[in-house]
mmCIF file of C-alpha atoms and ligand atoms in Angstrom:
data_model
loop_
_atom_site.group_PDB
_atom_site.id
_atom_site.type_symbol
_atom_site.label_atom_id
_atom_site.label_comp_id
_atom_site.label_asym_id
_atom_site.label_seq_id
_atom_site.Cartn_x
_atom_site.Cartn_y
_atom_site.Cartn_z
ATOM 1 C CA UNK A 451 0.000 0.000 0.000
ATOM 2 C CA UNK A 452 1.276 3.447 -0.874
ATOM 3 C CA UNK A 453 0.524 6.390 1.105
ATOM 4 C CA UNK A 454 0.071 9.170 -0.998
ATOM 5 C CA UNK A 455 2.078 12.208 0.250
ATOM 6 C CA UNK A 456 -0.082 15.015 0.539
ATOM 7 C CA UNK A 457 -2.879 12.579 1.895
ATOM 8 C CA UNK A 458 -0.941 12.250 4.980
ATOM 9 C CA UNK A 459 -0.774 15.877 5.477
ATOM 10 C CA UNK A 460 2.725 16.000 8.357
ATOM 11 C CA UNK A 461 1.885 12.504 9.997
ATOM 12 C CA UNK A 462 3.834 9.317 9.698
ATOM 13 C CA UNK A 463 1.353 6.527 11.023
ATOM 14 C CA UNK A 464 2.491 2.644 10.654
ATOM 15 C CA UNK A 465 -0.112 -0.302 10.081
ATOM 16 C CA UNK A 466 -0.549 -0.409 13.714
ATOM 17 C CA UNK A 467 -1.809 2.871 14.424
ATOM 18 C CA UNK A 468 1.865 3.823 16.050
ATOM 19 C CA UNK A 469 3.153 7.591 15.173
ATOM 20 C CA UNK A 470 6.197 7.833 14.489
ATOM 21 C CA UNK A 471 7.866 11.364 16.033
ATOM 22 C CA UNK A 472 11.319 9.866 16.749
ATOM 23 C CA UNK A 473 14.793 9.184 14.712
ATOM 24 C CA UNK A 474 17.546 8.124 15.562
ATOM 25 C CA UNK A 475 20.266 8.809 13.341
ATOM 26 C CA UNK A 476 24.205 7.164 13.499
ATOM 27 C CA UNK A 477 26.458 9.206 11.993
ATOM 28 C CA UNK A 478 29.282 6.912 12.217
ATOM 29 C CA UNK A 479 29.922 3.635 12.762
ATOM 30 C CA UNK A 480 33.123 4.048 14.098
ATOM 31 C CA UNK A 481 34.619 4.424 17.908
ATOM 32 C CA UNK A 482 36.955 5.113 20.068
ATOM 33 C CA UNK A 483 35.789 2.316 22.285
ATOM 34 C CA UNK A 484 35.529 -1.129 22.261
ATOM 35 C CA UNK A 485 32.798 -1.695 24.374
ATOM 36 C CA UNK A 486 32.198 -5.658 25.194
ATOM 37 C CA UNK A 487 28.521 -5.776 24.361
ATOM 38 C CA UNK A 488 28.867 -3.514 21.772
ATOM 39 C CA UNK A 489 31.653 -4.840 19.912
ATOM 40 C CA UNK A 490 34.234 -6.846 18.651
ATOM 41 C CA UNK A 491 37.853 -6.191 19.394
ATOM 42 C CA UNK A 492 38.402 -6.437 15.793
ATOM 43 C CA UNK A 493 35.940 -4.284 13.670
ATOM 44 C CA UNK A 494 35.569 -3.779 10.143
ATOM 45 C CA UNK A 495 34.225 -0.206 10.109
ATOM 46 C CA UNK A 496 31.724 0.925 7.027
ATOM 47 C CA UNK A 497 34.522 2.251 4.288
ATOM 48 C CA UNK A 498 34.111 6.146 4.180
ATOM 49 C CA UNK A 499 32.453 6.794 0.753
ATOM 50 C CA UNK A 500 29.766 4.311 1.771
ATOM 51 C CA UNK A 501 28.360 7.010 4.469
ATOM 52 C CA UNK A 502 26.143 9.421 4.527
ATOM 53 C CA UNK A 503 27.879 12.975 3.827
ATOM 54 C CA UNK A 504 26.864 15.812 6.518
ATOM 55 C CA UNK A 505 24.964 17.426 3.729
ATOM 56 C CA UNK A 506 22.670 14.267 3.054
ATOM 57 C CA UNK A 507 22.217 13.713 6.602
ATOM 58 C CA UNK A 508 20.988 17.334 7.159
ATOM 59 C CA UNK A 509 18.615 16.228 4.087
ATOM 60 C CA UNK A 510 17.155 13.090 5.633
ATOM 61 C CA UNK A 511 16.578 14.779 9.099
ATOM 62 C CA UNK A 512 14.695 18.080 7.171
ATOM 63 C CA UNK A 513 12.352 15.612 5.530
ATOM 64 C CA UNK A 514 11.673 13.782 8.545
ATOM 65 C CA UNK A 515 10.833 17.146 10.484
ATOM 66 C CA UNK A 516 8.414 18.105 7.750
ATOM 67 C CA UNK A 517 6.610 15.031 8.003
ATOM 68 C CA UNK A 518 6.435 15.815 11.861
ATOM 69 C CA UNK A 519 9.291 14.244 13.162
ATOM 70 C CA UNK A 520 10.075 16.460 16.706
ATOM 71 C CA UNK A 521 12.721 14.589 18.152
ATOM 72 C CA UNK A 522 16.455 13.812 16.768
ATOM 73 C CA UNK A 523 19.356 11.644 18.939
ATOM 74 C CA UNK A 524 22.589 11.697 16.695
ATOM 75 C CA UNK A 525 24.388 8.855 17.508
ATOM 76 C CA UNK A 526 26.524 5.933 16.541
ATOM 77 C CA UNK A 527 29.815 4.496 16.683
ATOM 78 C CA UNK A 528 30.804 7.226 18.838
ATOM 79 C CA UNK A 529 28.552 10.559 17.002
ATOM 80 C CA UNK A 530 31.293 13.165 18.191
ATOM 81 C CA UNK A 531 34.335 11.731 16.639
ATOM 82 C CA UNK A 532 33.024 12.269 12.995
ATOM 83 C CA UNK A 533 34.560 15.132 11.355
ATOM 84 C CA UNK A 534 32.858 18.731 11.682
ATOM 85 C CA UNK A 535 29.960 16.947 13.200
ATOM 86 C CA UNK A 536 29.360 20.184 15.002
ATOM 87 C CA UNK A 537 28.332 21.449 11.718
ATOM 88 C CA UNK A 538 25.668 19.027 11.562
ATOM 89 C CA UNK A 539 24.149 19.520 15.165
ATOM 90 C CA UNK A 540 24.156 23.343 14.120
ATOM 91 C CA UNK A 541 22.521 22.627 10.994
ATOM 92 C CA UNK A 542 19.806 19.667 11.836
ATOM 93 C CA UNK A 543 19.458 22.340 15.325
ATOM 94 C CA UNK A 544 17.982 25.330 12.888
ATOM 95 C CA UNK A 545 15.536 23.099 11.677
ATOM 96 C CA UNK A 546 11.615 24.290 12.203
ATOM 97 C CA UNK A 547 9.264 21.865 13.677
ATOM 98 C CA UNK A 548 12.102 20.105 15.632
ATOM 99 C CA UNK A 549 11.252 20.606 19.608
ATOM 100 C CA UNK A 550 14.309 18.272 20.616
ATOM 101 C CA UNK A 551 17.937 17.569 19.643
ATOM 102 C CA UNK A 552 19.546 15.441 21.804
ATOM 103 C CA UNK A 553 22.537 13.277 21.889
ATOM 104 C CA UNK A 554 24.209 9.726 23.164
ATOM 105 C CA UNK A 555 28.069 9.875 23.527
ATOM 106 C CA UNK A 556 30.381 8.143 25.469
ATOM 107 C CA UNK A 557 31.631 11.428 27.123
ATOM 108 C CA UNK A 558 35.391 10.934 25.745
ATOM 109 C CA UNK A 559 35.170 13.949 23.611
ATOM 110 C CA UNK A 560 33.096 16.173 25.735
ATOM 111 C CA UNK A 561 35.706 18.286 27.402
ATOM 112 C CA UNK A 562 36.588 19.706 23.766
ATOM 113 C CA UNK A 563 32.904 19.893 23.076
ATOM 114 C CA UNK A 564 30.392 19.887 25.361
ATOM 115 C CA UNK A 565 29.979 23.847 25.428
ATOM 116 C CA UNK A 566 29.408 23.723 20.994
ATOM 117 C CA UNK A 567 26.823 20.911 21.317
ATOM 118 C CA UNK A 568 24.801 23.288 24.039
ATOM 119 C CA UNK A 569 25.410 26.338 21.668
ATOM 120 C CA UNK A 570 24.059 24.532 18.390
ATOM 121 C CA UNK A 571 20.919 23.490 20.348
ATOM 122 C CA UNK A 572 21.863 20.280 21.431
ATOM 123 C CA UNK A 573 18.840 20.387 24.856
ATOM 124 C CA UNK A 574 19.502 16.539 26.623
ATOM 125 C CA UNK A 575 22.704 14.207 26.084
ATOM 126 C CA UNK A 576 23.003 11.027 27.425
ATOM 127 C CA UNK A 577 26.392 9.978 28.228
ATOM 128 C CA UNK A 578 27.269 5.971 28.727
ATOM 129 C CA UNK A 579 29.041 4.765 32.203
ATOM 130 C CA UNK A 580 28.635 1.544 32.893
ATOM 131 C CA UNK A 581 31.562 1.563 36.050
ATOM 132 C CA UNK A 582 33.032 3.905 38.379
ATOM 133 C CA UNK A 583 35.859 1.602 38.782
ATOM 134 C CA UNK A 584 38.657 2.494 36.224
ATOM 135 C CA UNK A 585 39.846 -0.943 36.292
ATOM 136 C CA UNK A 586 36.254 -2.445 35.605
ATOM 137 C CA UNK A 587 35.793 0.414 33.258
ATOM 138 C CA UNK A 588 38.686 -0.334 30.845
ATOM 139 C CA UNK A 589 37.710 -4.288 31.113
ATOM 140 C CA UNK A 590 34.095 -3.078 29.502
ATOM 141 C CA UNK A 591 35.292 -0.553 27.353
ATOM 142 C CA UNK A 592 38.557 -2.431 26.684
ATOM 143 C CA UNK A 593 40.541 0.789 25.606
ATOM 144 C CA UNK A 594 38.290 4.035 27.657
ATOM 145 C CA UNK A 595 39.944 5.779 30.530
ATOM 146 C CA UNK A 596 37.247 6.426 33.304
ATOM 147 C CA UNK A 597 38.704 9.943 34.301
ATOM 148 C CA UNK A 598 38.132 11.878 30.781
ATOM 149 C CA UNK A 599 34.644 10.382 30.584
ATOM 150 C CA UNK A 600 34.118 11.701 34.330
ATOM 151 C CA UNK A 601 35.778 15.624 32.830
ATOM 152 C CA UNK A 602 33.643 14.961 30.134
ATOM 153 C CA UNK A 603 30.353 14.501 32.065
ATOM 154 C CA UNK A 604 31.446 17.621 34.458
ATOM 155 C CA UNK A 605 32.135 19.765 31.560
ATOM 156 C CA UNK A 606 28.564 19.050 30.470
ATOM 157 C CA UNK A 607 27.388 19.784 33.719
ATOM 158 C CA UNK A 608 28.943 23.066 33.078
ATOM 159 C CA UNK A 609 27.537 23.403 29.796
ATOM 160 C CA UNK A 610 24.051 23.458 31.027
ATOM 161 C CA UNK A 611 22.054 21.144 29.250
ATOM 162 C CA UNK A 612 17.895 21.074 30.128
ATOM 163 C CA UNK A 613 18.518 17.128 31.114
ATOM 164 C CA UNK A 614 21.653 14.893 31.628
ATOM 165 C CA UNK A 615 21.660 11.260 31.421
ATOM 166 C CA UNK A 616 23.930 8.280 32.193
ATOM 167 C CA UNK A 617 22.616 5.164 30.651
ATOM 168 C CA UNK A 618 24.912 2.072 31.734
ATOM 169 C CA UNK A 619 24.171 -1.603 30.488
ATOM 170 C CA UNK A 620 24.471 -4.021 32.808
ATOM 171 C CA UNK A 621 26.124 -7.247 32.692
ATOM 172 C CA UNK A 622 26.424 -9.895 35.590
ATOM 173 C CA UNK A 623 29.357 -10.730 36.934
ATOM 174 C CA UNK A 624 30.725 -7.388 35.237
ATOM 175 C CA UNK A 625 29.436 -4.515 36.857
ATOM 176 C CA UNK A 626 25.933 -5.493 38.261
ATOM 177 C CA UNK A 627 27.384 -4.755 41.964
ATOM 178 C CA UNK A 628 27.685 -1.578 40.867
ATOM 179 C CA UNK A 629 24.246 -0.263 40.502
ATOM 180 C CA UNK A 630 23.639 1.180 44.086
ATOM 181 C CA UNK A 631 27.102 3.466 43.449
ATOM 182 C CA UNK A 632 25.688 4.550 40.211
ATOM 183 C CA UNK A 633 22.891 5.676 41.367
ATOM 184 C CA UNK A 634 24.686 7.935 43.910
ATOM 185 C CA UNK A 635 26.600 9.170 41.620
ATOM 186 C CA UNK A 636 23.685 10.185 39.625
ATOM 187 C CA UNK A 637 22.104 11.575 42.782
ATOM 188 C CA UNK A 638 25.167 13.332 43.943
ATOM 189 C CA UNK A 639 25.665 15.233 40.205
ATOM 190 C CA UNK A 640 21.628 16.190 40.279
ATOM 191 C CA UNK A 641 21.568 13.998 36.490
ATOM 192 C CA UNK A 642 19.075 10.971 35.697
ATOM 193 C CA UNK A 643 20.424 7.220 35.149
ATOM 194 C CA UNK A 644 18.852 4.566 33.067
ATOM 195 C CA UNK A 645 19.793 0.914 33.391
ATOM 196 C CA UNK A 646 19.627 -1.050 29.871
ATOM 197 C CA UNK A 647 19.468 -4.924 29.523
ATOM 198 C CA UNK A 648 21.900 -6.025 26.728
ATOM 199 C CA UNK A 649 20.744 -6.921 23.413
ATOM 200 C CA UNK A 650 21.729 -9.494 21.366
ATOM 201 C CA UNK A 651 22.816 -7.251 18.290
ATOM 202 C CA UNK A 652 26.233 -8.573 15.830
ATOM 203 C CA UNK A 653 29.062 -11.185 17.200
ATOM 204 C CA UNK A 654 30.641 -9.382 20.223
ATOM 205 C CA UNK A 655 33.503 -12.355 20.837
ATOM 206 C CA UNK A 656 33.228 -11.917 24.656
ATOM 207 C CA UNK A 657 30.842 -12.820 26.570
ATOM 208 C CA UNK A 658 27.714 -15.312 26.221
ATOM 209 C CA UNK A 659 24.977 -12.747 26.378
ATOM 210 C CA UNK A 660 22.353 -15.348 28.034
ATOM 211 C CA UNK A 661 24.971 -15.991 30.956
ATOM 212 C CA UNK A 662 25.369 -11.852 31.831
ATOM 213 C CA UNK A 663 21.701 -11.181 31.471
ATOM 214 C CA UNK A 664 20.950 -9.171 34.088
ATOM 215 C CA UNK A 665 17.552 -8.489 34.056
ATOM 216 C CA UNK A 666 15.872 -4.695 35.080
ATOM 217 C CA UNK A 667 13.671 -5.951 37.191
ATOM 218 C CA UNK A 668 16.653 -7.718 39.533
ATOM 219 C CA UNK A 669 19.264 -4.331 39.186
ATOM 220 C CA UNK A 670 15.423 -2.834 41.063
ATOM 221 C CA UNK A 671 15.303 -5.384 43.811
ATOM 222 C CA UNK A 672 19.417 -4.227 44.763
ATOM 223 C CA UNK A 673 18.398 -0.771 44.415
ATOM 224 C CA UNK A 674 15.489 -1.092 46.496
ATOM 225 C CA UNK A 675 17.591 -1.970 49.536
ATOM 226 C CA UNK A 676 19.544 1.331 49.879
ATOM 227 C CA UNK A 677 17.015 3.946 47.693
ATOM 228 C CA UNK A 678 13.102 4.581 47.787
ATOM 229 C CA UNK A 679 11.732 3.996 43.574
ATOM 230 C CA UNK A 680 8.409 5.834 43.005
ATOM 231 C CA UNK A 681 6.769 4.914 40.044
ATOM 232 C CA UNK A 682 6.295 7.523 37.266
ATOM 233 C CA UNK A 683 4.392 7.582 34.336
ATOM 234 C CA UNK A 684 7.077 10.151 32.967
ATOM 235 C CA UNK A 685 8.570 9.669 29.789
ATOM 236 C CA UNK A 686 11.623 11.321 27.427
ATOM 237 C CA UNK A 687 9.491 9.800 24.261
ATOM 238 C CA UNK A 688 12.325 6.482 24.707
ATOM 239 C CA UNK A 689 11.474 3.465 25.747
ATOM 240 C CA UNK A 690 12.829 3.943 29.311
ATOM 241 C CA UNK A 691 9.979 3.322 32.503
ATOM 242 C CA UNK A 692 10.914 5.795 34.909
ATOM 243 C CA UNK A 693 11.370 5.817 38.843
ATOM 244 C CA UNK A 694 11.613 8.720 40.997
ATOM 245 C CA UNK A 695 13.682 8.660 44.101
ATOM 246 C CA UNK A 696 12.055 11.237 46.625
ATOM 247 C CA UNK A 697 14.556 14.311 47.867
ATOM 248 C CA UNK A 698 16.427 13.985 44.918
ATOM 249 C CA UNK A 699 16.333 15.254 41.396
ATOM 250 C CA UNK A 700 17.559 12.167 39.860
ATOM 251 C CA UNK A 701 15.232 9.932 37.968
ATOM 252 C CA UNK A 702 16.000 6.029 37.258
ATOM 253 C CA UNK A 703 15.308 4.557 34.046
ATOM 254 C CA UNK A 704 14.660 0.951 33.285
ATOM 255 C CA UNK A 705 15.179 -0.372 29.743
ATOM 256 C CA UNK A 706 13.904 -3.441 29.395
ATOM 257 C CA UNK A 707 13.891 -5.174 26.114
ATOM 258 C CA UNK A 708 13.967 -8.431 27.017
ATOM 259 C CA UNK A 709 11.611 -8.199 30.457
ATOM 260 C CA UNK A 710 9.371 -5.701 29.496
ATOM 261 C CA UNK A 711 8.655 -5.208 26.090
ATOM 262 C CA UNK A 712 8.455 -1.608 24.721
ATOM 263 C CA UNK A 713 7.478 -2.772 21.274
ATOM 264 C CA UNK A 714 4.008 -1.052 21.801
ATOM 265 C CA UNK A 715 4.777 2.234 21.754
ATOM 266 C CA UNK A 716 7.484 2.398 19.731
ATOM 267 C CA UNK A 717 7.653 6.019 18.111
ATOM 268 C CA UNK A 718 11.057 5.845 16.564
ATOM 269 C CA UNK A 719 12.822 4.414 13.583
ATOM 270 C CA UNK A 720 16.715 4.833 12.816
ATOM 271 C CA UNK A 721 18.906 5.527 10.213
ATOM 272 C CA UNK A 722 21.820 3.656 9.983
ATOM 273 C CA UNK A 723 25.370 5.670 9.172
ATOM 274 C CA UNK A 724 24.611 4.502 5.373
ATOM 275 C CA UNK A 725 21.463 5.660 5.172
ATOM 276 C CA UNK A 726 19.260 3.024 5.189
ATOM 277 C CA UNK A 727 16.206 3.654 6.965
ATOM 278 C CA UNK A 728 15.632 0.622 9.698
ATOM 279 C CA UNK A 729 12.068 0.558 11.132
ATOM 280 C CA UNK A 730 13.118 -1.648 14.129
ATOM 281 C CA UNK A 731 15.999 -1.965 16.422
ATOM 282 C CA UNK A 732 15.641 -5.740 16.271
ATOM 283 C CA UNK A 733 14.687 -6.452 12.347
ATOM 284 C CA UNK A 734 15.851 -5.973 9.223
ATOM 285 C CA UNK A 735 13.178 -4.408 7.307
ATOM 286 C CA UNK A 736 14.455 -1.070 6.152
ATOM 287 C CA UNK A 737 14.530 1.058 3.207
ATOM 288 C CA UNK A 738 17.740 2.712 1.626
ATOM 289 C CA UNK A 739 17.357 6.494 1.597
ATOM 290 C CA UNK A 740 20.675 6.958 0.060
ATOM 291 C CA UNK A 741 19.817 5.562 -2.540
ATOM 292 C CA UNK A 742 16.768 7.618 -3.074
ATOM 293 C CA UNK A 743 18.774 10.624 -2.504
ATOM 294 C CA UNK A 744 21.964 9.396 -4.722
ATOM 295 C CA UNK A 745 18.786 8.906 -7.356
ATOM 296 C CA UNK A 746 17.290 11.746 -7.185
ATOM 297 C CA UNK A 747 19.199 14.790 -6.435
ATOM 298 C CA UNK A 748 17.500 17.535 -4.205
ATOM 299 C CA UNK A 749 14.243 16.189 -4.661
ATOM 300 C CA UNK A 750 12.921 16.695 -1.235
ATOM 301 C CA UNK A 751 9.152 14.997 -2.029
ATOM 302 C CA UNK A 752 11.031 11.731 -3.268
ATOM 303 C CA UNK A 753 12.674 11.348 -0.692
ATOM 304 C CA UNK A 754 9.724 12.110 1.769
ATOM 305 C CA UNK A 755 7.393 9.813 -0.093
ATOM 306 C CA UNK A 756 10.177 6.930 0.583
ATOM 307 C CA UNK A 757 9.424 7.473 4.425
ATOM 308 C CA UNK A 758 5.990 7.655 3.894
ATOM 309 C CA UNK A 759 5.922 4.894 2.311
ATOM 310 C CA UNK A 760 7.927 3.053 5.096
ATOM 311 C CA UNK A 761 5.634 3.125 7.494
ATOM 312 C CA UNK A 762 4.118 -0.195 5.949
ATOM 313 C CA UNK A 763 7.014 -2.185 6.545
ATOM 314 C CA UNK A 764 7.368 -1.229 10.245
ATOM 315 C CA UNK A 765 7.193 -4.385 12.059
ATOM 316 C CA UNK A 766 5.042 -4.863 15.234
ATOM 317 C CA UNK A 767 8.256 -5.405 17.461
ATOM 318 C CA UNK A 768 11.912 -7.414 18.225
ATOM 319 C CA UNK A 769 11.934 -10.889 19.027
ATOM 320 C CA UNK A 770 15.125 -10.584 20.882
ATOM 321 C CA UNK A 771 16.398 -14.331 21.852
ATOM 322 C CA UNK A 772 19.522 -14.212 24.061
ATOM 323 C CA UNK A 773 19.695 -18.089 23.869
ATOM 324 C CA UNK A 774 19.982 -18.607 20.595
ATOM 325 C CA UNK A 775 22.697 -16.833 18.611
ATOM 326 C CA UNK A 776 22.208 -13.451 17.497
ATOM 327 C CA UNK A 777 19.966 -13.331 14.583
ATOM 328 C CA UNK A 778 20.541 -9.726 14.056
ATOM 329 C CA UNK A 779 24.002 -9.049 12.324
ATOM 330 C CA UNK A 780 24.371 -5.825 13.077
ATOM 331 C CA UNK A 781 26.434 -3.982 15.729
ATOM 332 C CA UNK A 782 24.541 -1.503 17.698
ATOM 333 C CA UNK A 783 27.266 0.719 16.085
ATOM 334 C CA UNK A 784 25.962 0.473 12.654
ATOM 335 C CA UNK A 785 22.282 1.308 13.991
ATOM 336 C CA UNK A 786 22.599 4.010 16.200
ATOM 337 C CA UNK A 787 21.463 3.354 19.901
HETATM 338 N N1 SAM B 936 29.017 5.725 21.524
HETATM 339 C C1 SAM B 936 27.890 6.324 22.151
HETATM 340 C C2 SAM B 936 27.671 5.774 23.535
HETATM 341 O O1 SAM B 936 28.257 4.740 23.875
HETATM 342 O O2 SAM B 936 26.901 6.365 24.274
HETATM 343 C C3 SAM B 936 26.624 6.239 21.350
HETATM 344 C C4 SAM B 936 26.332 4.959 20.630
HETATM 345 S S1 SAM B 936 26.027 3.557 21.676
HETATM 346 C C5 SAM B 936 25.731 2.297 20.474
HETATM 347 C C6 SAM B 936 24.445 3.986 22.329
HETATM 348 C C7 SAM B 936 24.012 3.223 23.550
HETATM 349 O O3 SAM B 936 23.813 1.867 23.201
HETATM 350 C C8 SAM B 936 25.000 3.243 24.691
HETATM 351 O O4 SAM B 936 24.377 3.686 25.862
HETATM 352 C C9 SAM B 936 25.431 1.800 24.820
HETATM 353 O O5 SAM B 936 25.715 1.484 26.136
HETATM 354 C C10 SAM B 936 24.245 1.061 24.273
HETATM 355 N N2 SAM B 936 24.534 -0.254 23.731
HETATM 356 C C11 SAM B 936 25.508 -0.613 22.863
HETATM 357 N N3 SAM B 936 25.428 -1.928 22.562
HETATM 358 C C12 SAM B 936 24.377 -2.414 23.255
HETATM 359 C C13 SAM B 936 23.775 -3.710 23.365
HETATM 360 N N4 SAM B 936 24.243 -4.748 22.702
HETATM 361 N N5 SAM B 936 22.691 -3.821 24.172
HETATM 362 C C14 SAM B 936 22.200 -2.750 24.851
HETATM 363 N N6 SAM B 936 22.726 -1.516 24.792
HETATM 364 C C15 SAM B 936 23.802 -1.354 24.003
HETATM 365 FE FE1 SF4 B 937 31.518 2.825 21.204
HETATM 366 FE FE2 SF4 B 937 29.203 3.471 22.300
HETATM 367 FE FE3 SF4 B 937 29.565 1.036 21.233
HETATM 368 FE FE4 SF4 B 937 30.848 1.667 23.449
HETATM 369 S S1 SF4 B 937 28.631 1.523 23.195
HETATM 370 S S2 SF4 B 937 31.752 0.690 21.638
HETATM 371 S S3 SF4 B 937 31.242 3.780 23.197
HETATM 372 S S4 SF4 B 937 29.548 2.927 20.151
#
């Protein structure tokens, strides 16, 4: 079924009645990490003339904020060690109809730029910790030094952004004793936290993903033994179920893929660092907008009727299997998480 363009007026609906107000777009696919559920030690990174220019990704994100797209999260690989990416959060920033631009780094760069991403309208960033332990931390990032992710996160406290968050995944056996501290430290720097359970996305050579599931709903029984959790029904617009903890300003996050299905409400798609368009984290039906683009040359309704017209593909969720091997391929890297 094709939806005609100016039928849907600014609205991208899928088959299930889900709007879709969300990207998420990687810019690279490339890091300065190695994270262990993340990656390889060895990757083979996307060759450079196979990604998106700055230009085309400015494109993409225009189209999808005049079909009434509000939200944006550039990320990756690691989004702020692509060349003159600044550029790109000034230019996708200027953008009408866009209410939020918001980031996910690792925090190794942020020192350098923290105060540019505030200034080209960057409101929320989410920076990743998963340890406060610098040994820990280099065993899950193999190669990241704890102490210029911790200047990074306190130059962004400096920067002022409208909302800070650390999202950590958590593995057993690797840093699940850890959750109570993080959560202090969250409470102690005035910033939210979300805990994510890992999914199984591309061949990570490390660990076996079944054996360090750690599910949310344990990481809340530890927490509940030192901290208070009032349940919210706030939201970011991600799929993260929020707790309060009273007297503080700190908010926990749960992400749940695997316990508690988000599938539901899902309001996003993403756009991998090649441009193809992938309507779920945890499928493979996509469309490739570089292509439309490469075909047809500053022809903005093209190019919008190709995301229109995704919308029936959009699957009705993941069916994320830790037991089994990975059946998706693809690093979170390549997506954009
Ligand atoms: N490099 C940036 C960072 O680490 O924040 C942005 C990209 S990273 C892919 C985005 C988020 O995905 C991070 O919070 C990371 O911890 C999370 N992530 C990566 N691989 C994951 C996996 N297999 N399961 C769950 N979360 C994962
Ligand atoms: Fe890099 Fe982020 Fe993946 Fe870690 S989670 S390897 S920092 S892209």
């Amino acid at each position: 079924m094709t939806t005609k363009l100016k039928e849907t007026g600014a609205t991208l609906v899928d088959r299930f009645g889900r709007t879709v107000n969300y990207v998420r777009i990687s810019v690279t696919d490339r890091c300065d990490f190695r994270c262990v559920y993340c990656m390889s030690e060895k990757m083979e990174f996307v060759p450079r003339a196979r990604l998106l220019t700055l230009e085309e990704l400015t494109q993409i994100a225009q189209a999808f904020t005049e079909l009434g797209v509000e939200k944006i999260r550039i990320t990756g690989g690691e989004p702020l060690i692509r060349r003159n990416i600044i550029k790109l959060f000034r230019d996708i920033g200027r953008l009408s109809g866009l209410q939020e631009l918001v980031t996910t780094t690792n925090g190794s760069q942020l020192t350098k730029m923290a105060a540019d991403l505030r200034e080209a309208g960057v409101k929320r960033i989410n920076v990743s910790l998963d340890s406060l332990d610098a040994e820990k931390f280099r065993r899950i990032t193999r190669v990241g030094e704890l102490d210029s992710v911790l200047a990074g996160l306190d130059a962004a406290l400096a920067a002022n952004f409208e909302k800070i968050k650390i999202n950590s995944v958590i593995l057993k056996n690797q840093n699940h004793e850890e959750v109570s501290d993080l959560v202090r430290f969250a409470i102690d720097k005035q910033i939210d936290i979300s805990f994510i359970e890992e999914m199984p996305l591309g061949v990570i050579g490390d660990h076996d993903r079944a054996e360090a599931y750690y599910s949310s709903d344990q990481i809340r029984e530890d927490l509940e033994k030192s901290f208070t959790l009032l349940s919210t029904t706030e939201t970011t617009g991600g799929p993260s179920k929020y707790f309060r903890i009273p007297d503080t300003e700190t908010r926990v996050g749960f992400i749940s893929p695997h316990s508690h299905n988000f599938c539901e409400h899902c309001n996003r798609v993403r756009l991998t660092c090649e441009g193809r368009l992938l309507l779920c984290l945890g499928q493979e039906h996509s469309v490739d907008l570089r292509h439309v683009i490469r075909a047809n040359p500053g022809d903005m309704d093209k190019l919008k009727q190709a995301i229109c017209d995704s919308m029936a593909i959009k699957p009705e969720g993941h069916e994320f299997n830790l037991v089994t091997k990975p059946v998706i391929m693809r690093h979170m890297s390549v997506t954009g998480g």
